[in-house]
Coordinates of C-alpha atoms in Angstrom, one line a residue:
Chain A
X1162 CA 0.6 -44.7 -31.9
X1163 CA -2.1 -42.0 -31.4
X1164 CA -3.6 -43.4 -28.6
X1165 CA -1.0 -44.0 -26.5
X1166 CA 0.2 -40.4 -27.2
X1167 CA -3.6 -39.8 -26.4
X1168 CA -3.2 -42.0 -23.2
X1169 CA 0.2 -39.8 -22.3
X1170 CA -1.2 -36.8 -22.4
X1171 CA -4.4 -37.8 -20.9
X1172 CA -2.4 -39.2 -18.1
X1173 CA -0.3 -36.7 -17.6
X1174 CA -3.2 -34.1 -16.9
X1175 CA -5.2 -36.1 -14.4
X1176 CA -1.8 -36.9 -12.3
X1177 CA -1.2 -33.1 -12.2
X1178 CA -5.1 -32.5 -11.0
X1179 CA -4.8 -34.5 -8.5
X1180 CA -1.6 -33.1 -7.1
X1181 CA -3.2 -29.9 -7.8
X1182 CA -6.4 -31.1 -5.5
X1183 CA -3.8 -32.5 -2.9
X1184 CA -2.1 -28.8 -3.0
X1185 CA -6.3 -27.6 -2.4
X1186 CA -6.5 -29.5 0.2
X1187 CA -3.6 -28.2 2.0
X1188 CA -4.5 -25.1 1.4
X1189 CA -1.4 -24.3 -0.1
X1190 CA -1.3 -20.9 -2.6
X1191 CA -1.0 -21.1 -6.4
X1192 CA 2.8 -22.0 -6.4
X1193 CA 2.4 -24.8 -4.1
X1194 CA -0.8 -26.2 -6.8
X1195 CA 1.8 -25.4 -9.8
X1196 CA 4.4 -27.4 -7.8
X1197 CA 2.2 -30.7 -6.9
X1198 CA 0.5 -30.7 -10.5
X1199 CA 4.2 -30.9 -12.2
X1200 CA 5.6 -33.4 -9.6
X1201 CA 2.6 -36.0 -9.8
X1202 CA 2.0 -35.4 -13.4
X1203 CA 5.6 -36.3 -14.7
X1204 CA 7.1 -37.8 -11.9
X1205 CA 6.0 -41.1 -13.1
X1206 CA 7.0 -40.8 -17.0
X1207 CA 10.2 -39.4 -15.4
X1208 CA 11.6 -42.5 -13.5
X1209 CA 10.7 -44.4 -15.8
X1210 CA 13.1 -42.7 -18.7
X1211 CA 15.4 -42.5 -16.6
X1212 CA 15.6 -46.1 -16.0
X1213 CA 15.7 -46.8 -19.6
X1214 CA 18.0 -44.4 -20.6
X1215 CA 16.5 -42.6 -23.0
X1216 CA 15.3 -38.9 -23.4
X1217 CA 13.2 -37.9 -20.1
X1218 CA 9.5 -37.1 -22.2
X1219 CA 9.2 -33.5 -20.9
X1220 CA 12.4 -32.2 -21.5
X1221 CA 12.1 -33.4 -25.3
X1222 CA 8.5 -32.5 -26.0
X1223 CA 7.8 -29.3 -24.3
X1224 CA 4.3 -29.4 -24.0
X1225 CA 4.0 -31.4 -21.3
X1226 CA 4.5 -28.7 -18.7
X1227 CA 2.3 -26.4 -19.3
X1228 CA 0.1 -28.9 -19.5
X1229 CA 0.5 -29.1 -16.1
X1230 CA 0.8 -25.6 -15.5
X1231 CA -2.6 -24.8 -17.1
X1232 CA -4.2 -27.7 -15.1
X1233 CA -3.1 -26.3 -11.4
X1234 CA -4.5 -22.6 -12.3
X1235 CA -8.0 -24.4 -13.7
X1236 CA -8.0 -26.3 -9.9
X1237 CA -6.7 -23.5 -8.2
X1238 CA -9.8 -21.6 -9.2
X1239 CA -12.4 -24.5 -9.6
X1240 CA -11.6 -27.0 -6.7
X1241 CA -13.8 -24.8 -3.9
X1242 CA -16.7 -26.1 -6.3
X1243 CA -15.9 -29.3 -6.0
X1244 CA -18.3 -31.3 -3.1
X1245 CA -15.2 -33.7 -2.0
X1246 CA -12.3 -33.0 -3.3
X1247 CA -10.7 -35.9 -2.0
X1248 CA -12.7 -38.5 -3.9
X1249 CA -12.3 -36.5 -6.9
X1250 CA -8.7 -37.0 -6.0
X1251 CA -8.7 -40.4 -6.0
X1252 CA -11.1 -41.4 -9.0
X1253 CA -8.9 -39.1 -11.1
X1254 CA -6.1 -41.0 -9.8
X1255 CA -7.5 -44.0 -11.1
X1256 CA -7.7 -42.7 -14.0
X1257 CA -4.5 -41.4 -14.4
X1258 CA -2.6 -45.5 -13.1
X1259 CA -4.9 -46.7 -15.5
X1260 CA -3.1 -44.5 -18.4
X1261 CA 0.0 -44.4 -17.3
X1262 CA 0.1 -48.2 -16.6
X1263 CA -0.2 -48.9 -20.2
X1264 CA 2.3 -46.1 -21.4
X1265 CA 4.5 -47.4 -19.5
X1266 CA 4.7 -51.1 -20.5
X1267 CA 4.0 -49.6 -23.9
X1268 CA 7.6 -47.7 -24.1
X1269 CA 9.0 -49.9 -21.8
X1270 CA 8.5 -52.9 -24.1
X1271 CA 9.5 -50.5 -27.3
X1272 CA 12.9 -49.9 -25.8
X1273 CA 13.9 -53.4 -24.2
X1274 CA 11.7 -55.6 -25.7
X1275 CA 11.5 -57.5 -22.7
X1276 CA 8.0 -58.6 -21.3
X1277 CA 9.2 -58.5 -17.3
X1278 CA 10.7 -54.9 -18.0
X1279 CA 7.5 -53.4 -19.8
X1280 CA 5.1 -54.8 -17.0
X1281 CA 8.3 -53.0 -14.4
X1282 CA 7.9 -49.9 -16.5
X1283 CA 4.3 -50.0 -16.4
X1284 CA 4.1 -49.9 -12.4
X1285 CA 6.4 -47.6 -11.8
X1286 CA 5.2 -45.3 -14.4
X1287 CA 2.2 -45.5 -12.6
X1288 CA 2.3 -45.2 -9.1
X1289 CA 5.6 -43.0 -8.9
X1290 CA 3.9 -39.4 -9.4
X1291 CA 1.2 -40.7 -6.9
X1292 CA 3.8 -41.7 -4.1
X1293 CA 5.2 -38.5 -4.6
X1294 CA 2.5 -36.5 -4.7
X1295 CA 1.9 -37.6 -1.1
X1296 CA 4.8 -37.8 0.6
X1297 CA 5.0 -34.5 0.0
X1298 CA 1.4 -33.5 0.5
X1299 CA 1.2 -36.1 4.2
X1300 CA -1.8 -37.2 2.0
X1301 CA -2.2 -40.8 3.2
X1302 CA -4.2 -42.2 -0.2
X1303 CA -1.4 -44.4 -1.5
X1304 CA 1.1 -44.9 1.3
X1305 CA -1.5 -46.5 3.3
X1306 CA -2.3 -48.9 1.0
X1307 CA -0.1 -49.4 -1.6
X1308 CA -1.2 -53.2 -2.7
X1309 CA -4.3 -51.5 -4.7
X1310 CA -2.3 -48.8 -6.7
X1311 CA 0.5 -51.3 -7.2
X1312 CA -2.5 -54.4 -8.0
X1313 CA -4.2 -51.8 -10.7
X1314 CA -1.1 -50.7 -12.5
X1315 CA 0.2 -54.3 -12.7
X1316 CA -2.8 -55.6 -14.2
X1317 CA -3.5 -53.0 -16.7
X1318 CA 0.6 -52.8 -17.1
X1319 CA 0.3 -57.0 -17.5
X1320 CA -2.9 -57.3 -19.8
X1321 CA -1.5 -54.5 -22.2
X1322 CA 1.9 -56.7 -22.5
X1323 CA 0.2 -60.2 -23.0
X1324 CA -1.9 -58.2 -25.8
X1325 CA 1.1 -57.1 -27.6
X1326 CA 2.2 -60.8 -27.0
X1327 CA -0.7 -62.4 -28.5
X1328 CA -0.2 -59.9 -31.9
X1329 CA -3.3 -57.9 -30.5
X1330 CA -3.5 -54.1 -32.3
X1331 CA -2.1 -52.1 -30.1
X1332 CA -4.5 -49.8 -29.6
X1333 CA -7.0 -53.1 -28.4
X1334 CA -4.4 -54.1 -25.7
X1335 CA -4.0 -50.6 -24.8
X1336 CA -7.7 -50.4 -24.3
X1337 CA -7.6 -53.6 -22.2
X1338 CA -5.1 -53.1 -20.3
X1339 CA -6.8 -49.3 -19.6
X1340 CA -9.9 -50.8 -18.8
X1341 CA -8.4 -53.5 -16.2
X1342 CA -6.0 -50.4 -14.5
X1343 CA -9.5 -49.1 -14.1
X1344 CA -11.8 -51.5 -13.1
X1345 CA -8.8 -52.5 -10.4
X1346 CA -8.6 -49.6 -8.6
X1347 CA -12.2 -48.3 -9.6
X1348 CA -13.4 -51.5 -8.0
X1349 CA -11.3 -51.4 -4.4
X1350 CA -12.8 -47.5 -4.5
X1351 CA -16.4 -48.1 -5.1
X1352 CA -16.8 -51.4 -2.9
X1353 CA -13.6 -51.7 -0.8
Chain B
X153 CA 34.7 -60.6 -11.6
X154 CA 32.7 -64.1 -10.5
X155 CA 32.8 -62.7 -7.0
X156 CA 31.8 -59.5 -7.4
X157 CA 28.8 -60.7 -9.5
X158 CA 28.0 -63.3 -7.0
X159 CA 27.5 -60.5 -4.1
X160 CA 25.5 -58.5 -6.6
X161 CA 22.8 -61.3 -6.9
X162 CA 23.1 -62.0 -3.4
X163 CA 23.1 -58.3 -2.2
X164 CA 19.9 -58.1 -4.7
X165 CA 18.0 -60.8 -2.9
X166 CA 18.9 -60.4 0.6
X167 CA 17.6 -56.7 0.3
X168 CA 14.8 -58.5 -1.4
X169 CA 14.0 -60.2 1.7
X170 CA 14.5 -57.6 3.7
X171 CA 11.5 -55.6 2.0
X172 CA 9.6 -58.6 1.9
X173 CA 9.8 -58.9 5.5
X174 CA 9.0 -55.2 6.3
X175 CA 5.7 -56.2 4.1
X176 CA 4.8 -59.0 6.3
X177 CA 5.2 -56.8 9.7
X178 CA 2.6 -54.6 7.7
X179 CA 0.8 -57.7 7.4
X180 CA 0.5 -56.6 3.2
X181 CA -0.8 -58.6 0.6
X182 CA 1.3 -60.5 -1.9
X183 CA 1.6 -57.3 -4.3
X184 CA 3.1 -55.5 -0.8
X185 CA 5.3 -58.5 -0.9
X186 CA 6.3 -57.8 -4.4
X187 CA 6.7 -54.3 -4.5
X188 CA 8.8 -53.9 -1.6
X189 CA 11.5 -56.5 -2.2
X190 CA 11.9 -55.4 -5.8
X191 CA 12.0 -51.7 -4.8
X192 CA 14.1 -52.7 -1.9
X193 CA 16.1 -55.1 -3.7
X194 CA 17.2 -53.3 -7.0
X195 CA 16.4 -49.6 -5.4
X196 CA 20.3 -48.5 -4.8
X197 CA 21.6 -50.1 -7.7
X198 CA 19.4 -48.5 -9.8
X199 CA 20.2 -45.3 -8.4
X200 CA 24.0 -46.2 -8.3
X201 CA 23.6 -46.9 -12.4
X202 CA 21.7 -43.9 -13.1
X203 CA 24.0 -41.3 -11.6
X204 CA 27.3 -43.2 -13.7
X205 CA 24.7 -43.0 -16.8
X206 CA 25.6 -46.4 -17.4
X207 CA 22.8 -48.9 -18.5
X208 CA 20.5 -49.9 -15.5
X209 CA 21.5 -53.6 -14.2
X210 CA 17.9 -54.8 -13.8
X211 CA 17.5 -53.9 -17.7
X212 CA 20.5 -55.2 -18.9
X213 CA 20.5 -58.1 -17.0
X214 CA 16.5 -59.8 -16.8
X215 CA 17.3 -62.2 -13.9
X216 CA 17.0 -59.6 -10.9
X217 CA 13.5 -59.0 -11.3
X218 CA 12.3 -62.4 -11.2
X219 CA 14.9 -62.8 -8.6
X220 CA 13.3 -60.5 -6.3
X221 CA 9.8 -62.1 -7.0
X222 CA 10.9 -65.7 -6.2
X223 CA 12.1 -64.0 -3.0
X224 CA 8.6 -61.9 -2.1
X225 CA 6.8 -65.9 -2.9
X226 CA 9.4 -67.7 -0.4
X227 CA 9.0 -64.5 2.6
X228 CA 5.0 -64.3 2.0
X229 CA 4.8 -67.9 2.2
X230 CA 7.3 -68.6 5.0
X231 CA 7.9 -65.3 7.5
X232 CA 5.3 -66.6 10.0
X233 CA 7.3 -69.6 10.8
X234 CA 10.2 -66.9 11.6
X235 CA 10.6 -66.1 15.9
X236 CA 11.5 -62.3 14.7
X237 CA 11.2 -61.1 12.1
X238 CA 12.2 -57.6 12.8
X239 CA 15.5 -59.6 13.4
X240 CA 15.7 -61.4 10.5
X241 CA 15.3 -58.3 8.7
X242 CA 18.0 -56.1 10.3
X243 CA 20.8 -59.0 10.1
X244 CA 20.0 -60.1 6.3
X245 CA 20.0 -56.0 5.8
X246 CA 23.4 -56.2 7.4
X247 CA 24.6 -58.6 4.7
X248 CA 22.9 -56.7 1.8
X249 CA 24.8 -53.4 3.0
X250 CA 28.0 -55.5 2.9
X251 CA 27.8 -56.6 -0.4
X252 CA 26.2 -53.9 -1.6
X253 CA 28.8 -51.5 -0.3
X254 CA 31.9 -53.7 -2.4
X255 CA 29.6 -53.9 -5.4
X256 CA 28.6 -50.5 -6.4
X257 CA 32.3 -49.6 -5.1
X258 CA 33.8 -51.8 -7.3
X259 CA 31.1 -50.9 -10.2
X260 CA 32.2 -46.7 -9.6
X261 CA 35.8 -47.6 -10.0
X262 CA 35.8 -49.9 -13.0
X263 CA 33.4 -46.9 -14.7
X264 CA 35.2 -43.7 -13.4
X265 CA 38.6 -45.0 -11.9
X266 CA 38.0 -41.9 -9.0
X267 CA 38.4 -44.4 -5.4
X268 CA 36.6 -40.9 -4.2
X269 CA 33.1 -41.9 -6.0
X270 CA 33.8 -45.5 -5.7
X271 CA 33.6 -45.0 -1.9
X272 CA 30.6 -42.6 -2.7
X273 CA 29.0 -45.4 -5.3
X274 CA 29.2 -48.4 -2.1
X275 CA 27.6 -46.2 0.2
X276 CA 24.8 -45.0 -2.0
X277 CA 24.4 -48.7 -3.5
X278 CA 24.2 -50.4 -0.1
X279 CA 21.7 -47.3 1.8
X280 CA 19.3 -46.0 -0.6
X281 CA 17.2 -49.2 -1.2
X282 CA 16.7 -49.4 2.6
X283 CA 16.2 -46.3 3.3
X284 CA 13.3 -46.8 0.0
X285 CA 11.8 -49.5 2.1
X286 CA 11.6 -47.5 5.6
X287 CA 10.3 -45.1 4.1
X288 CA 7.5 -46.8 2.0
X289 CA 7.1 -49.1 5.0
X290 CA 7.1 -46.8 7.7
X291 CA 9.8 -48.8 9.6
X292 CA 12.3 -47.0 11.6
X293 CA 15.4 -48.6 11.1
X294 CA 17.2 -46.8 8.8
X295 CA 15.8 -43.4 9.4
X296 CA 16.3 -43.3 12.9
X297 CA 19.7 -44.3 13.0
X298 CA 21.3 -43.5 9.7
X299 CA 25.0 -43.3 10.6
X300 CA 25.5 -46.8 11.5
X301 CA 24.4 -47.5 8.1
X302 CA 26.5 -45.3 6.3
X303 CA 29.3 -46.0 8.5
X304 CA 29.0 -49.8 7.1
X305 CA 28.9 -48.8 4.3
X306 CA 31.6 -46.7 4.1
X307 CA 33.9 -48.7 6.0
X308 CA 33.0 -51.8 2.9
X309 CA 33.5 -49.1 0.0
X310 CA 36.6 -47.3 1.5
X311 CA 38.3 -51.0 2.6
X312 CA 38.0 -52.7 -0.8
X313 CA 38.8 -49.4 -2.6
X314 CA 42.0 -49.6 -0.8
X315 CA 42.7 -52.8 -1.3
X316 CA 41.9 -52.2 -5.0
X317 CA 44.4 -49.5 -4.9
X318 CA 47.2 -51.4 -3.1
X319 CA 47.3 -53.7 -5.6
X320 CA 45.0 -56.6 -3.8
X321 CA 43.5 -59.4 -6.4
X322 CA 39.7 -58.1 -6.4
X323 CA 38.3 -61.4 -4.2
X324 CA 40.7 -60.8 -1.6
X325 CA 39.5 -56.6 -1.9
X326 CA 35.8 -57.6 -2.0
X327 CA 36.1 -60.4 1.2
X328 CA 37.8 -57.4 3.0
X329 CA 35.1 -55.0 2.3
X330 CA 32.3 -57.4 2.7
X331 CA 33.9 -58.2 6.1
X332 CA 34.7 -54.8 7.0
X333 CA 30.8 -53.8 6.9
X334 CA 29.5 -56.9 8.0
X335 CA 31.4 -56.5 11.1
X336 CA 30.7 -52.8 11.6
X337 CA 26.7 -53.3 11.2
X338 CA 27.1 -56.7 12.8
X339 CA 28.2 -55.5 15.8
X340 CA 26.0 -52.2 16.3
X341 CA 23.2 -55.1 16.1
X342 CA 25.0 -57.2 18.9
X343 CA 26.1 -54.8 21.1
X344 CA 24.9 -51.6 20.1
Chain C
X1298 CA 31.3 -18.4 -17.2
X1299 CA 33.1 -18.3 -14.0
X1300 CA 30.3 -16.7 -12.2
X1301 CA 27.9 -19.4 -12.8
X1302 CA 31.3 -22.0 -11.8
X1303 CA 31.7 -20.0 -8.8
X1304 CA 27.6 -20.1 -7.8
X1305 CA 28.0 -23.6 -8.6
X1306 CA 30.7 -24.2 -5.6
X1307 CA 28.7 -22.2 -3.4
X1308 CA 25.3 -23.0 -3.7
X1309 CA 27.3 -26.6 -3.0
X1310 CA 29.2 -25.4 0.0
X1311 CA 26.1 -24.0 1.8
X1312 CA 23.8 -26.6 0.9
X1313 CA 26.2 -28.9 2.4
X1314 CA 26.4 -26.8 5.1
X1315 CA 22.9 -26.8 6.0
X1316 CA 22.9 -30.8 5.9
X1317 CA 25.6 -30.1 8.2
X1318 CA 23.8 -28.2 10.4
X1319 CA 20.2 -30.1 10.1
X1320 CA 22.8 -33.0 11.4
X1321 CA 24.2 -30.9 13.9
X1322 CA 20.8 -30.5 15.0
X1323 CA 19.5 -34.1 15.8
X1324 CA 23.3 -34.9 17.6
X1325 CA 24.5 -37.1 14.9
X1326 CA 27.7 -38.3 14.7
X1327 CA 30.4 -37.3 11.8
X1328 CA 29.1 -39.8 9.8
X1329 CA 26.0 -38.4 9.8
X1330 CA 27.1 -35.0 9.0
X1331 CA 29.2 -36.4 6.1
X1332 CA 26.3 -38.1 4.8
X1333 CA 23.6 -34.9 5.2
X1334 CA 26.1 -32.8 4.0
X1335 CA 27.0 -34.2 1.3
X1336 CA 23.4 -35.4 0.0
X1337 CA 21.3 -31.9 -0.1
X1338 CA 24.7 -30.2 -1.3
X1339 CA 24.6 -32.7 -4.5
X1340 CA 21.2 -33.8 -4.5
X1341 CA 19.5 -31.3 -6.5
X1342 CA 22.3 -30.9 -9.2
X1343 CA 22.6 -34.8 -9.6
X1344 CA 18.7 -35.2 -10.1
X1345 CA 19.2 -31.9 -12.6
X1346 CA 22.0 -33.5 -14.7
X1347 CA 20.5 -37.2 -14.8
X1348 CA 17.0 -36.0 -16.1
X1349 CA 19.0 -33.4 -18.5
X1350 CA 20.8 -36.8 -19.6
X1351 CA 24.4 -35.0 -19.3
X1352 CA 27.6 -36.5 -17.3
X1353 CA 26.1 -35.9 -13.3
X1354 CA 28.5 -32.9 -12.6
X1355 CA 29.8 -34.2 -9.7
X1356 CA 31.2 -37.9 -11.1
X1357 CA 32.6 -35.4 -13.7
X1358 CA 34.3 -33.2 -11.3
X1359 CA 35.9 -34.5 -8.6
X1360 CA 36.2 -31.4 -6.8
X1361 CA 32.6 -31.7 -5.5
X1362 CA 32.1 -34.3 -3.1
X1363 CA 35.7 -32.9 -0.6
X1364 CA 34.0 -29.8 -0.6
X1365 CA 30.8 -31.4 1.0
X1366 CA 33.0 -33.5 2.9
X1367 CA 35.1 -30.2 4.5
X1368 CA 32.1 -28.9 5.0
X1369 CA 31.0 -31.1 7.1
X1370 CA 33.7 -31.3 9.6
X1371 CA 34.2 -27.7 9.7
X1372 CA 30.4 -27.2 10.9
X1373 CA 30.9 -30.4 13.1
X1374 CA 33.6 -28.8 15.2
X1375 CA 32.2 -25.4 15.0
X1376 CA 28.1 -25.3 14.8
X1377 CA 27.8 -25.6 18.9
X1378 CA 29.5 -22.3 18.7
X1379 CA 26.6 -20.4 16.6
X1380 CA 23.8 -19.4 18.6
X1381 CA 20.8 -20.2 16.7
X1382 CA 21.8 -23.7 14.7
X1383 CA 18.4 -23.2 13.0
X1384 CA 18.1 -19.5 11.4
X1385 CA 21.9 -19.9 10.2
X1386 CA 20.3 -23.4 8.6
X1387 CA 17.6 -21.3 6.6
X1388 CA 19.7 -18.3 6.1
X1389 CA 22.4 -20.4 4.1
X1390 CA 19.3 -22.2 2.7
X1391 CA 18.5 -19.0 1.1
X1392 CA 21.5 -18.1 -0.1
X1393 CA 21.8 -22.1 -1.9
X1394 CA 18.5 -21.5 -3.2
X1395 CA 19.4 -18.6 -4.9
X1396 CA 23.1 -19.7 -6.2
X1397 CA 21.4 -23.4 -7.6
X1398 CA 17.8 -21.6 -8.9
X1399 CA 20.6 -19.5 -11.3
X1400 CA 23.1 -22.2 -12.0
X1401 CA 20.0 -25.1 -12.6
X1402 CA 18.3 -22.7 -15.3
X1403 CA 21.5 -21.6 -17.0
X1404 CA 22.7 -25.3 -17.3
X1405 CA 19.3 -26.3 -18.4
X1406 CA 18.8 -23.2 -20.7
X1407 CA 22.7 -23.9 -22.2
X1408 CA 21.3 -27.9 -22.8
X1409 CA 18.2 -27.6 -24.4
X1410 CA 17.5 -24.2 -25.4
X1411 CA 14.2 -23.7 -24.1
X1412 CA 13.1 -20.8 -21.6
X1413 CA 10.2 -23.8 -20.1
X1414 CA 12.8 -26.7 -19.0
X1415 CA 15.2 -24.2 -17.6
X1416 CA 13.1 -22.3 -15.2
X1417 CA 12.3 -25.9 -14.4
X1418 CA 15.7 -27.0 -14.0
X1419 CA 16.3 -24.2 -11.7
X1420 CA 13.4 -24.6 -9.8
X1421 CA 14.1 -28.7 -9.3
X1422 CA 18.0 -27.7 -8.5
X1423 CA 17.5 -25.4 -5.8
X1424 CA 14.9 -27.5 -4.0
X1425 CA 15.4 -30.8 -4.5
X1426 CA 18.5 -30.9 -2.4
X1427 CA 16.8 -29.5 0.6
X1428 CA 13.5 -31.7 0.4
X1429 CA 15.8 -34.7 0.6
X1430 CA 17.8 -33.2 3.7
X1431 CA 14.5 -32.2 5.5
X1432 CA 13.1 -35.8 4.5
X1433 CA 16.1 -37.5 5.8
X1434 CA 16.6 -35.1 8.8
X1435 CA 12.8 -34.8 9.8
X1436 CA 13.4 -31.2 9.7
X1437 CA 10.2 -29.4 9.2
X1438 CA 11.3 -26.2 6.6
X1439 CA 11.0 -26.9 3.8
X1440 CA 8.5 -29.6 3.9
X1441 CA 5.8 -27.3 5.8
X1442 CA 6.0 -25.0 3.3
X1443 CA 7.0 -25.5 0.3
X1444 CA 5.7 -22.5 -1.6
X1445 CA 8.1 -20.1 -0.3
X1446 CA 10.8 -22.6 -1.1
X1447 CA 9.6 -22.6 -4.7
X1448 CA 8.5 -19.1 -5.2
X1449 CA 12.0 -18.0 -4.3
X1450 CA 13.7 -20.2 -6.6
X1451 CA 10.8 -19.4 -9.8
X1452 CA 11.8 -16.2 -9.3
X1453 CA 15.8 -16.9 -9.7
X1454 CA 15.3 -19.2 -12.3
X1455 CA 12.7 -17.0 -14.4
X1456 CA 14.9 -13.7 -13.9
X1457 CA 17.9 -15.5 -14.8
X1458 CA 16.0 -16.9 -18.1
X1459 CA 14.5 -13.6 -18.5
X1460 CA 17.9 -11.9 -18.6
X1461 CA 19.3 -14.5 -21.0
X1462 CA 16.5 -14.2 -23.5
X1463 CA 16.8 -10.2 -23.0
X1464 CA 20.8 -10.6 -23.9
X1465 CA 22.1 -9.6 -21.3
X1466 CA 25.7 -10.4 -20.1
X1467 CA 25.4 -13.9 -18.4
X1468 CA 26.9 -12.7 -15.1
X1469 CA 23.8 -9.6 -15.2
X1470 CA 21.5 -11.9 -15.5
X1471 CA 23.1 -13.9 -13.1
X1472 CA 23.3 -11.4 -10.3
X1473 CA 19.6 -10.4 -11.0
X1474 CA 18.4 -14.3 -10.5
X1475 CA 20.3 -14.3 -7.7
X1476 CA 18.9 -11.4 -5.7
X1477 CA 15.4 -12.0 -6.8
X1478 CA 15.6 -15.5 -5.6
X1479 CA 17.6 -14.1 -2.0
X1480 CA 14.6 -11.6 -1.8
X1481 CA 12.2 -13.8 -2.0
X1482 CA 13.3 -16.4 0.4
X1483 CA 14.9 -14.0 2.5
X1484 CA 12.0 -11.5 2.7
X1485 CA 9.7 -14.4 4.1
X1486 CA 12.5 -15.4 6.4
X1487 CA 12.7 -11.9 7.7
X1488 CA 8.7 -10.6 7.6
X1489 CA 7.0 -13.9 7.4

């Protein structure tokens, strides 16, 4: 499945950019934006293979950290240009539950088969890298109000599984569950 | 083990509750609801199944996530007719760390036969999903006072491993434990 | 390689002894030191082993959990002697840092082969243990700042890796982790 590959990597990169803008924000030095952009970027996609049991992603494809890697140094020396780096931060983020919502019903449902563990899967993929991006950051973005993450990765974690259901292609349900990750949390950011 | 599987639903929904009601003193919405009393509710088992790489109950077994959603509906829709709810919460904690602390006790010994990680298995099984909820919550139970917990805990893991040991039938081992913890959290609550 | 077996005990024993003394610190009771003791001595090696997806080395060797447990009593009857509680805390924190950066990148380096997932295995074995212990504790080090924390144990981990890929003798390589990651972490305790 190309694009949920396309959706993992995708993911993956905008979780570790916005642990690398959380590390900015703190000020921290390079380590510290190397640290943040590998924790929030597989944190997630780490749970959640551990949880099923299988091979943790990064540890079997070994492109994924230096995907992060090459992220935190393109923050490190880009984020002063950024006007606010904090709602950068959080549209990214968006992004990012919005990808990983769907990869993680997607594998979740390829493993188990079940419908109730793939829409599981899908939230904690999800919002895992962003919890701990700030509890270890003191970034108050998703402790505060954790309904919206959680609400945006169940329904694009939900609409991708009922798509699968309904014999949908999966790269249609992929896009519709994307799209309603997005427009979730886009939606609570833009108006809420 | 009938018994032993009974505490491990109960164990699973009274934690359930437990994060449900630390949602409604954050006055959260019904996804708070939801998120907390499954992450509360299936939190130390989960980690109890990881570290014996054994397959992850709430996988295996699909009634414990529904479980702990039937239990976020009942607490979102009834917790305002409670007096305390702070109350409620430490006591039906109380009685999750009881049989929490015979089930992932008897779990580590029927996987590794060691009584030294059983006891290790109860206590991690009956403290880690509440110390998950105070810390997404923000509560201060369990962080502020950590050794009564674990001393339930331990006193439910060690007591049925010993009667497991000595040769008790496992109902008899698991009413001991359950007691033992029960009592030992009970009364720090009473008196304490 | 009984060099690596022996860092292995020792990063263990002075982990737990800095759970020990972060209990020590906020006048818990035995309980408490057990539990602090014996979580940031075993933490970062159990989260190594389960995302390696190999038997969690500690379920697998029973030898493990005393040793935290010894630990603990022997700092509870003897860390009111010591006259700073604290700088001993960091000191041994150093000395775990660089015994777990070596032994987390030689395990993950024997596992999978790659240079990539064992620097960061070492890196999530030497700091993982110590993030929970200051989360649990509400101990300020490592959580303040973390770079040091993680530049210390990059540089074990990469020296270490380094020395392997180099061929040289495991126990050279192991020294030279070692002292980079003791340098590191002790030169910012000492100048910073």
């Amino acid at each position: 499945m190309p694009l949920v590959t396309l959706l993992d990597y995708a993911g993956v990169a905008v979780f570790a950019a916005t642990g690398a803008l959380a590390a900015s924000r703190k000020q921290l030095d390079i380590i510290g934006f190397l640290f943040l952009a590998a924790v929030t970027g597989i944190g997630g996609g780490t749970l959640r293979d551990v949880i099923l049991g299988v091979p943790v992603f990064w540890v079997s494809n070994r492109a994924y950290v230096p995907i992060c890697a090459v992220v935190a140094v393109v923050v490190f020396f880009g984020a002063h240009r950024v006007e606010s780096r904090y709602k950068l931060l959080l549209w990214l983020d968006a992004v990012g539950i919005a990808a990983f919502s769907v990869m993680g019903a997607a594998k979740g449902l390829a493993i188990t088969g079940s419908p109730i563990i793939a829409v599981v899967m899908g939230m904690l993929t999800a919002t895992f890298g962003g919890i701990l991006r700030d509890m270890l950051a003191g970034e108050p973005s998703v402790l505060l109000k954790p309904e919206i993450y959680v609400s945006a990765a169940l329904a694009g974690a939900a609409l991708y599984t009922l798509g699968d259901l309904a014999g949908l292609p999966a790269p249609v349900s992929a896009l519709i569950g994307f799209a309603a990750a997005f427009i979730v949390r886009g939606g609570a950011l833009r108006f809420g």
